[in-house]
Amino acid sequence: MLPPRSPRIGTFPRRAAVVALCLFATGSHAHDSPSADWSRGSRLLLHVASPTNRGACAAGNLDDCRNAVTIGGLASPEAGPWYFVYLIAVGGREIVDSHQGIAGMQCGLDYQRTASGAMGDHVGLDIFEWTGCASAEYRADSWPAAGSSNLIVWDYTVRCQPSHQAIAGYFYVGAYGADMLQLTARPADRKALVATCYSVIFPVDGVNLGQARFGPAGSTVPGCNPCLNPCPAPGVPVPPPPPPPPPPTVPTAT
């Protein structure tokens, strides 16, 4: 039995398409790579929290990104526990010091080693639903399947996000076996990015992509919070295969 569905939040304005083009098509790229010093670079992290029906997007706010929770337990089909796992962009030193704010991000997603059908197979981590908290998103058709990706933007004219934290959305999940949810580069261009409200784009290195680990009761091994330590660089997942063709039609007797 699946857990109750989480609430859907917000609508996306059409003009956000123009915002996305301005940010990612015409934005200038920062030349310095965060790999030179992981503690200075922009980060994308995951934060594991209990579900809530009120102000779910705001509930993911962190006073300090170092407080993000990266560990969760295993679920039973009847009783859970279920979680909201927040996807959060954190500006690097240059973004914070210049008060540019955050207006966009892109990344990929992996779990169950990019297994086909992993999103709802009751093996390892299952993602029941994704809820966006930004102005618009341009996601792969299979999002949030393993190996998929998303490009997420805020309307920087009215919704420029704080440089220290931008909540892109949250996954509603349950783990039926030990598994790792990890952020990756977007497979299409092999890049993870954060864009500012001044249309400056910063790369996010693999060591600054967060991970959340789910394990049995008593497990104390967390995932990885890039605000605390460099994370093991993930590989770029192979996009999920297309669905198989329909079976041939059985000819009828004449």
Coordinates of C-alpha atoms in Angstrom, one line a residue:
M1 CA 0.0 0.0 0.0
L2 CA 1.4 3.4 -0.9
P3 CA 1.4 6.3 1.6
P4 CA -1.0 9.2 1.2
R5 CA -0.1 11.5 -1.7
S6 CA 1.6 14.7 -0.7
P7 CA -0.1 18.0 -1.5
R8 CA 0.8 19.8 -4.7
I9 CA 1.9 23.4 -4.3
G10 CA 1.9 26.4 -6.6
T11 CA 1.5 27.2 -10.3
F12 CA 4.1 28.2 -12.8
P13 CA 3.8 31.5 -14.7
R14 CA 4.3 31.3 -18.5
R15 CA 6.8 34.1 -18.5
A16 CA 9.2 31.9 -16.6
A17 CA 10.1 30.3 -19.9
V18 CA 11.7 33.6 -20.8
V19 CA 13.4 33.7 -17.5
A20 CA 14.9 30.2 -18.1
L21 CA 16.2 31.3 -21.5
C22 CA 17.8 34.4 -20.1
L23 CA 19.5 32.5 -17.3
F24 CA 20.8 29.4 -19.1
A25 CA 21.0 30.3 -22.7
T26 CA 22.4 33.9 -22.5
G27 CA 23.9 34.0 -19.0
S28 CA 27.6 34.5 -18.6
H29 CA 29.6 31.6 -17.1
A30 CA 31.9 32.0 -14.2
H31 CA 35.4 30.8 -15.1
D32 CA 36.6 29.6 -11.7
S33 CA 35.7 26.0 -10.9
P34 CA 34.5 25.1 -7.4
S35 CA 36.8 22.1 -7.6
A36 CA 39.7 24.4 -6.7
D37 CA 38.2 24.8 -3.2
W38 CA 35.0 22.8 -2.4
S39 CA 34.2 25.1 0.6
R40 CA 33.9 28.1 -1.7
G41 CA 31.8 26.6 -4.5
S42 CA 28.0 26.5 -5.0
R43 CA 26.3 23.4 -3.7
L44 CA 23.2 21.3 -4.3
L45 CA 22.2 19.3 -1.3
L46 CA 19.5 17.0 -0.1
H47 CA 17.7 17.4 3.3
V48 CA 15.6 14.5 4.7
A49 CA 12.6 15.7 6.8
S50 CA 9.2 14.4 8.1
P51 CA 6.2 15.1 5.8
T52 CA 4.0 18.0 6.5
N53 CA 0.7 19.3 5.1
R54 CA 1.3 22.9 5.9
G55 CA 3.8 25.2 4.2
A56 CA 5.7 22.2 2.9
C57 CA 8.1 24.3 0.8
A58 CA 9.0 26.6 3.6
A59 CA 9.4 23.7 6.0
G60 CA 12.6 22.8 4.2
N61 CA 14.3 26.1 5.3
L62 CA 17.6 25.6 7.2
D63 CA 19.2 28.2 9.4
D64 CA 22.5 26.7 8.4
C65 CA 23.1 24.3 5.4
R66 CA 25.4 22.3 7.7
N67 CA 22.3 21.2 9.6
A68 CA 20.9 19.3 6.6
V69 CA 19.9 15.7 7.5
T70 CA 21.2 13.1 5.1
I71 CA 20.0 9.8 6.7
G72 CA 16.6 8.1 6.8
G73 CA 15.2 4.7 7.8
L74 CA 13.5 1.9 6.0
A75 CA 9.7 1.7 5.4
S76 CA 7.2 -1.0 5.9
P77 CA 4.3 -0.9 3.3
E78 CA 1.8 -0.1 6.0
A79 CA 3.5 2.2 8.4
G80 CA 6.4 4.0 6.7
P81 CA 8.3 6.0 7.7
W82 CA 7.9 8.3 4.7
Y83 CA 9.9 11.4 4.1
F84 CA 10.1 14.7 2.2
V85 CA 13.6 15.0 0.8
Y86 CA 14.3 18.6 -0.1
L87 CA 16.4 19.7 -3.1
I88 CA 18.3 22.9 -2.0
A89 CA 20.7 25.1 -3.9
V90 CA 23.3 27.0 -1.8
G91 CA 25.3 29.8 -3.3
G92 CA 29.1 29.8 -3.2
R93 CA 31.3 32.4 -1.7
E94 CA 31.1 34.7 -4.7
I95 CA 27.3 34.6 -4.9
V96 CA 26.9 35.2 -1.1
D97 CA 29.5 38.0 -0.9
S98 CA 28.0 39.8 -3.9
H99 CA 24.4 39.3 -2.8
Q100 CA 23.4 38.2 -6.3
G101 CA 20.7 35.8 -5.2
I102 CA 19.8 32.5 -6.8
A103 CA 17.5 32.2 -9.8
G104 CA 18.1 28.8 -11.2
M105 CA 19.7 25.4 -11.0
Q106 CA 20.1 22.2 -12.9
C107 CA 21.1 18.6 -11.9
G108 CA 20.5 15.0 -12.5
L109 CA 19.2 12.3 -10.0
D110 CA 20.2 8.7 -9.3
Y111 CA 19.2 5.9 -7.0
Q112 CA 19.1 2.1 -7.2
R113 CA 22.1 2.4 -9.5
T114 CA 19.9 3.8 -12.3
A115 CA 17.7 0.7 -12.4
S116 CA 14.9 0.9 -14.9
G117 CA 11.5 1.1 -13.1
A118 CA 13.2 2.0 -9.8
M119 CA 10.8 4.9 -9.0
G120 CA 8.0 2.6 -7.7
D121 CA 9.2 -1.0 -7.6
H122 CA 9.2 -1.4 -3.7
V123 CA 12.9 -2.3 -4.0
G124 CA 15.3 0.2 -2.4
L125 CA 14.1 3.8 -2.6
D126 CA 10.8 4.6 -4.1
I127 CA 9.8 8.2 -5.1
F128 CA 6.1 8.6 -5.0
E129 CA 5.9 12.2 -6.0
W130 CA 7.9 15.4 -6.8
T131 CA 6.6 18.8 -5.8
G132 CA 8.3 21.9 -7.2
C133 CA 8.7 25.1 -5.1
A134 CA 10.2 27.4 -7.8
S135 CA 8.5 29.4 -10.6
A136 CA 9.0 26.8 -13.3
E137 CA 10.9 23.7 -14.2
Y138 CA 12.0 22.0 -17.5
R139 CA 12.4 18.4 -16.6
A140 CA 13.1 15.2 -18.4
D141 CA 9.9 13.4 -19.2
S142 CA 10.9 10.6 -16.8
W143 CA 11.6 12.9 -13.8
P144 CA 12.0 11.9 -11.0
A145 CA 13.1 8.5 -12.3
A146 CA 16.6 7.4 -11.7
G147 CA 18.9 8.8 -14.4
S148 CA 16.6 11.7 -15.1
S149 CA 17.2 15.5 -14.7
N150 CA 15.6 18.8 -14.1
L151 CA 16.3 22.5 -14.9
I152 CA 14.5 24.7 -12.3
V153 CA 14.1 28.5 -12.3
W154 CA 12.7 31.3 -10.2
D155 CA 11.3 34.4 -11.8
Y156 CA 14.2 36.7 -10.8
T157 CA 12.1 39.8 -11.3
V158 CA 9.9 39.0 -8.4
R159 CA 11.2 35.8 -6.7
C160 CA 15.0 36.1 -6.5
Q161 CA 16.0 33.6 -3.8
P162 CA 18.5 34.3 -1.0
S163 CA 22.1 33.6 -1.9
H164 CA 22.5 31.2 1.1
Q165 CA 19.5 28.9 0.3
A166 CA 17.0 28.3 -2.4
I167 CA 14.5 25.4 -2.0
A168 CA 13.8 24.0 -5.5
G169 CA 11.2 21.4 -4.3
Y170 CA 10.9 18.1 -2.5
F171 CA 10.6 14.4 -3.2
Y172 CA 8.0 12.3 -1.3
V173 CA 9.8 9.0 -0.7
G174 CA 9.9 5.7 1.1
A175 CA 12.8 3.2 1.2
Y176 CA 12.0 -0.5 1.1
G177 CA 15.6 -1.5 1.2
A178 CA 19.0 0.2 1.8
D179 CA 19.7 2.7 -0.9
M180 CA 21.3 6.1 -1.7
L181 CA 19.6 9.0 -3.3
Q182 CA 22.3 11.2 -5.0
L183 CA 22.4 14.3 -7.1
T184 CA 24.4 14.2 -10.3
A185 CA 25.3 16.3 -13.3
R186 CA 22.5 16.5 -15.9
P187 CA 23.1 13.7 -18.3
A188 CA 22.3 15.8 -21.4
D189 CA 25.2 18.2 -21.0
R190 CA 27.1 16.5 -18.1
K191 CA 26.8 19.7 -16.0
A192 CA 25.3 20.7 -12.6
L193 CA 24.7 24.4 -12.4
V194 CA 23.5 27.3 -10.2
A195 CA 22.4 30.6 -11.8
T196 CA 22.2 33.9 -10.1
C197 CA 19.6 36.7 -10.4
Y198 CA 22.2 38.6 -12.5
S199 CA 22.4 35.8 -15.1
V200 CA 25.8 34.5 -14.0
I201 CA 26.1 30.7 -14.1
F202 CA 28.3 28.8 -11.7
P203 CA 29.3 25.1 -12.2
V204 CA 28.7 22.7 -9.3
D205 CA 31.5 20.2 -9.0
G206 CA 30.8 16.6 -8.2
V207 CA 32.1 17.0 -4.7
N208 CA 29.4 19.6 -4.0
L209 CA 26.5 17.4 -5.0
G210 CA 24.6 16.0 -2.0
Q211 CA 23.6 12.4 -1.1
A212 CA 21.0 11.0 1.2
R213 CA 21.4 7.4 2.6
F214 CA 18.5 5.2 3.7
G215 CA 19.2 2.1 5.9
P216 CA 17.8 -0.2 8.6
A217 CA 17.0 0.8 12.1
G218 CA 20.2 1.5 14.0
S219 CA 22.1 2.5 11.0
T220 CA 24.2 5.6 11.7
V221 CA 26.0 6.1 8.4
P222 CA 24.7 9.3 6.8
G223 CA 24.8 10.3 3.2
C224 CA 26.9 13.3 2.3
N225 CA 26.2 17.0 3.1
P226 CA 28.5 19.1 0.9
C227 CA 28.2 22.0 3.4
L228 CA 30.2 19.8 5.8
N229 CA 32.6 17.7 3.6
P230 CA 33.4 17.0 0.0
C231 CA 31.1 14.3 -1.4
P232 CA 32.3 11.2 -3.4
A233 CA 31.9 12.4 -7.0
P234 CA 29.0 10.5 -8.6
G235 CA 29.1 9.2 -12.1
V236 CA 26.7 10.6 -14.7
P237 CA 23.8 8.2 -14.8
V238 CA 22.7 6.6 -18.0
P239 CA 19.3 8.0 -18.9
P240 CA 16.5 5.5 -18.4
P241 CA 15.7 3.5 -21.6
P242 CA 12.5 4.2 -23.6
P243 CA 9.5 2.0 -22.9
P244 CA 9.4 -1.2 -25.0
P245 CA 7.2 -1.2 -28.1
P246 CA 3.7 -2.6 -27.8
P247 CA 3.3 -6.3 -28.5
P248 CA 2.3 -7.2 -32.1
T249 CA -1.4 -7.5 -32.8
V250 CA -2.6 -11.1 -33.0
P251 CA -4.2 -11.6 -36.4
T252 CA -7.8 -12.6 -36.3
A253 CA -9.1 -15.7 -38.1
T254 CA -10.9 -15.0 -41.4

